[in-house]
Short mmCIF file of C-alpha atoms in Angstrom, two decimals:
data_model
loop_
_atom_site.label_atom_id
_atom_site.label_comp_id
_atom_site.label_asym_id
_atom_site.label_seq_id
_atom_site.Cartn_x
_atom_site.Cartn_y
_atom_site.Cartn_z
CA MET A 1 -31.47 35.38 -30.22
CA ALA A 2 -30.44 31.38 -29.93
CA LYS A 3 -31.16 29.60 -27.14
CA LYS A 4 -28.59 27.91 -24.67
CA ILE A 5 -29.04 24.15 -24.96
CA LYS A 6 -28.88 22.22 -21.84
CA HIS A 7 -27.11 18.90 -21.89
CA LYS A 8 -29.19 16.21 -20.35
CA THR A 9 -26.65 13.49 -20.46
CA GLY A 10 -25.32 14.09 -17.64
CA ARG A 11 -21.76 13.88 -20.05
CA PRO A 12 -18.42 15.98 -19.19
CA LYS A 13 -18.81 18.66 -21.93
CA GLY A 14 -16.10 17.32 -24.87
CA THR A 15 -16.06 14.02 -23.34
CA GLY A 16 -18.23 10.21 -23.77
CA ARG A 17 -17.81 9.72 -20.34
CA VAL A 18 -21.50 9.82 -17.88
CA LEU A 19 -20.54 12.80 -15.05
CA ASP A 20 -22.02 10.52 -12.34
CA ARG A 21 -20.46 9.48 -8.51
CA GLU A 22 -18.97 6.11 -10.39
CA SER A 23 -17.13 8.16 -12.95
CA VAL A 24 -15.62 10.88 -10.67
CA LEU A 25 -14.06 8.17 -8.25
CA GLU A 26 -12.69 6.44 -11.60
CA VAL A 27 -11.14 9.57 -12.87
CA ALA A 28 -9.99 9.89 -9.12
CA TRP A 29 -7.55 7.08 -9.41
CA ASP A 30 -6.38 6.56 -12.23
CA LEU A 31 -5.06 10.35 -11.46
CA ALA A 32 -3.46 9.35 -8.27
CA ASN A 33 -2.08 6.54 -9.76
CA ARG A 34 -0.46 8.15 -12.29
CA GLU A 35 0.58 11.52 -10.61
CA GLY A 36 0.68 10.64 -7.09
CA ILE A 37 -2.16 11.37 -4.85
CA GLU A 38 -0.76 14.21 -3.07
CA ASN A 39 -1.64 15.82 -6.01
CA ILE A 40 -5.07 15.29 -6.27
CA SER A 41 -7.12 17.84 -5.68
CA ILE A 42 -10.58 18.34 -6.67
CA LYS A 43 -9.64 21.42 -8.69
CA ARG A 44 -7.54 18.60 -10.70
CA ILE A 45 -10.09 15.92 -11.02
CA ALA A 46 -12.53 19.01 -12.19
CA ASP A 47 -9.75 19.97 -15.03
CA GLU A 48 -9.33 16.11 -15.79
CA LEU A 49 -13.26 15.96 -16.55
CA GLU A 50 -13.63 18.83 -17.83
CA ILE A 51 -16.02 20.62 -15.75
CA ARG A 52 -16.29 23.08 -12.93
CA SER A 53 -15.47 22.64 -10.23
CA PRO A 54 -18.61 23.00 -7.88
CA SER A 55 -20.12 20.28 -10.27
CA LEU A 56 -18.71 17.83 -8.26
CA TYR A 57 -20.22 18.79 -5.30
CA ASN A 58 -23.39 16.93 -6.75
CA HIS A 59 -21.63 13.72 -6.65
CA ILE A 60 -19.40 13.43 -4.27
CA LYS A 61 -19.09 15.16 -0.63
CA ASP A 62 -15.55 16.58 -0.23
CA LEU A 63 -11.69 15.57 -1.12
CA SER A 64 -12.31 13.14 1.84
CA ASP A 65 -15.00 11.35 1.03
CA ILE A 66 -12.75 11.16 -2.62
CA MET A 67 -9.57 9.81 -0.73
CA SER A 68 -11.17 7.38 1.35
CA GLU A 69 -12.67 5.72 -1.79
CA VAL A 70 -9.25 5.80 -3.42
CA ALA A 71 -7.39 4.02 -0.67
CA ALA A 72 -10.76 1.54 -0.58
CA ARG A 73 -10.19 0.68 -4.79
CA THR A 74 -6.51 0.15 -3.49
CA ALA A 75 -6.98 -2.12 -1.14
CA ASN A 76 -9.08 -3.64 -2.54
CA LEU A 77 -7.32 -4.27 -5.85
CA PHE A 78 -4.39 -5.28 -3.55
CA ALA A 79 -6.52 -7.79 -2.14
CA ASP A 80 -7.34 -9.23 -5.45
CA SER A 81 -3.59 -9.30 -6.55
CA LEU A 82 -2.58 -11.32 -3.20
CA GLU A 83 -5.35 -13.66 -3.38
CA LYS A 84 -4.80 -14.45 -7.11
CA ILE A 85 -1.17 -15.23 -6.90
CA MET A 86 -2.00 -17.64 -3.54
CA ALA A 87 -4.83 -19.34 -4.76
CA ASP A 88 -2.03 -20.31 -7.93
CA ALA A 89 0.80 -20.85 -5.22
CA GLU A 90 -1.42 -23.81 -3.81
CA PRO A 91 0.47 -22.68 -0.10
CA VAL A 92 -1.38 -25.33 2.26
CA LYS A 93 0.73 -28.08 0.25
CA ASN A 94 3.90 -25.54 -0.60
CA ARG A 95 5.04 -23.05 2.13
CA LYS A 96 7.65 -21.61 1.41
CA GLU A 97 6.74 -21.28 -2.44
CA GLY A 98 3.33 -19.17 -1.03
CA LEU A 99 5.45 -16.76 0.87
CA ARG A 100 7.33 -16.25 -1.76
CA LYS A 101 5.27 -15.20 -4.31
CA PHE A 102 3.34 -13.18 -1.44
CA ILE A 103 6.62 -11.07 -1.07
CA LEU A 104 6.89 -10.79 -4.71
CA GLU A 105 3.76 -9.68 -5.95
CA TYR A 106 3.98 -7.14 -2.69
CA ARG A 107 7.24 -5.47 -4.48
CA ASN A 108 5.55 -5.74 -7.56
CA PHE A 109 2.03 -4.11 -6.67
CA ALA A 110 3.80 -1.27 -5.42
CA HIS A 111 5.72 -1.14 -8.97
CA ARG A 112 2.64 -1.01 -10.87
CA HIS A 113 0.33 0.81 -8.55
CA LYS A 114 3.47 4.02 -7.73
CA GLY A 115 0.88 6.75 -7.10
CA VAL A 116 -1.49 5.03 -4.83
CA TYR A 117 0.88 2.37 -3.13
CA HIS A 118 0.76 4.71 0.03
CA LEU A 119 -2.25 4.27 0.67
CA LEU A 120 -1.97 0.59 1.75
CA VAL A 121 0.22 1.90 4.81
CA SER A 122 -2.11 3.55 6.67
CA ALA A 123 -5.38 1.34 9.14
CA PRO A 124 -8.52 1.36 7.43
CA SER A 125 -10.48 4.13 7.48
CA GLU A 126 -13.53 4.38 8.22
CA ASN A 127 -14.68 3.35 4.83
CA GLU A 128 -16.65 -0.04 4.72
CA ASN A 129 -15.50 -1.00 1.36
CA HIS A 130 -11.93 -0.03 2.86
CA ARG A 131 -12.39 -2.34 6.00
CA LEU A 132 -13.42 -5.65 4.42
CA ALA A 133 -10.29 -4.95 1.66
CA SER A 134 -7.99 -4.59 4.63
CA GLU A 135 -9.31 -8.07 6.26
CA ARG A 136 -9.19 -9.32 3.10
CA ILE A 137 -5.57 -8.60 2.82
CA LEU A 138 -4.73 -9.76 6.64
CA LYS A 139 -6.35 -12.90 5.11
CA VAL A 140 -3.95 -13.51 2.88
CA CYS A 141 -1.00 -12.71 5.15
CA LEU A 142 -2.20 -15.72 7.60
CA THR A 143 -2.74 -17.86 4.54
CA ALA A 144 1.43 -16.58 3.02
CA LEU A 145 2.54 -17.30 7.20
CA SER A 146 0.67 -20.75 7.34
CA LEU A 147 -1.11 -19.06 9.97
CA LYS A 148 -4.62 -20.16 10.83
CA VAL A 149 -5.90 -17.48 13.57
CA LEU A 150 -5.63 -14.23 14.10
CA ASN A 151 -4.02 -13.78 17.71
CA PRO A 152 -0.78 -11.97 19.48
CA GLU A 153 1.61 -14.16 17.83
CA ALA A 154 0.17 -13.64 14.05
CA ILE A 155 0.11 -10.17 14.41
CA HIS A 156 4.02 -9.97 15.58
CA GLN A 157 4.58 -11.63 12.42
CA ILE A 158 2.57 -9.65 10.14
CA ARG A 159 3.81 -6.61 11.56
CA ILE A 160 7.19 -8.27 11.03
CA LEU A 161 6.94 -9.21 7.10
CA ARG A 162 5.22 -5.57 6.10
CA SER A 163 7.74 -4.25 7.95
CA VAL A 164 10.43 -5.33 5.96
CA LEU A 165 8.52 -5.07 2.93
CA HIS A 166 7.26 -1.43 2.98
CA GLY A 167 10.73 -0.21 4.60
CA PHE A 168 12.69 -2.28 0.61
CA VAL A 169 9.81 -0.89 -1.66
CA SER A 170 10.26 2.82 0.05
CA LEU A 171 14.23 3.11 -0.18
CA GLU A 172 13.66 1.43 -3.80
CA ARG A 173 11.26 4.35 -4.72
CA GLY A 174 12.85 7.06 -3.04
CA ASN A 175 16.11 6.20 -4.53
CA GLY A 176 17.36 5.56 -1.68
CA PHE A 177 19.70 2.46 -2.78
CA GLY A 178 22.83 4.92 -4.68
CA LEU A 179 25.56 2.14 -4.20
CA PRO A 180 26.14 0.07 -7.80
CA GLU A 181 25.03 -3.77 -7.02
CA SER A 182 21.78 -4.58 -7.85
CA VAL A 183 18.54 -4.22 -5.66
CA ASP A 184 17.02 -6.72 -7.56
CA GLU A 185 19.89 -8.84 -6.03
CA SER A 186 19.42 -6.89 -2.86
CA PHE A 187 15.75 -8.55 -2.98
CA GLN A 188 16.37 -11.71 -4.16
CA ILE A 189 18.52 -12.03 -1.23
CA LEU A 190 15.98 -10.48 0.87
CA THR A 191 13.21 -12.74 -0.23
CA LYS A 192 15.34 -15.80 0.02
CA GLY A 193 16.03 -14.51 3.80
CA LEU A 194 12.19 -14.67 4.91
CA VAL A 195 11.08 -18.13 3.20
CA GLU A 196 14.88 -20.10 4.41
CA GLY A 197 15.57 -18.51 7.48
CA ASP A 198 14.36 -18.70 10.88
CA LEU A 199 12.54 -15.36 11.18
CA PHE A 200 9.21 -16.80 11.32
CA GLY A 201 10.26 -19.76 12.73
#
């Protein structure tokens, strides 16, 4: 009788991928971004890797462990994109241009990462990477608003900015704008109002 061959490479059957914690989290994030965070499960991730669900527990604790890492990765990507945009905008020299680019990138990120965008709404989890990424995002928000210190006034202004942008993006994602007028034009008007108006003093 032929002996069963044991796979020692750590590669899931049928893939060229090494199975470790990082590869599991990579697949989880890709799935979440593609199909929506609400559709992610241990079984769904295992199916994508072409392995049995119990095998995942050699690399992760549970689904909440995966979700916290996916949230951290999303926050870090958002921080990366905002920092790049703001560096290019040179907001110290041109406050309005910096704020305008921040607003545009917020919406663009939500469009590029529809499946995981919602993870940016919640306060950071206990995951250290998530917490550090959230601090980076806060710092960029301060820069965009030409603020230097995270005091109560700055916190209020950041909350207002986030609320306005998240509200627009959420309505847009939920097909909440049913009238025929251009949604892009509405966003341009919103952007101009925030940049040119006196909402932030």
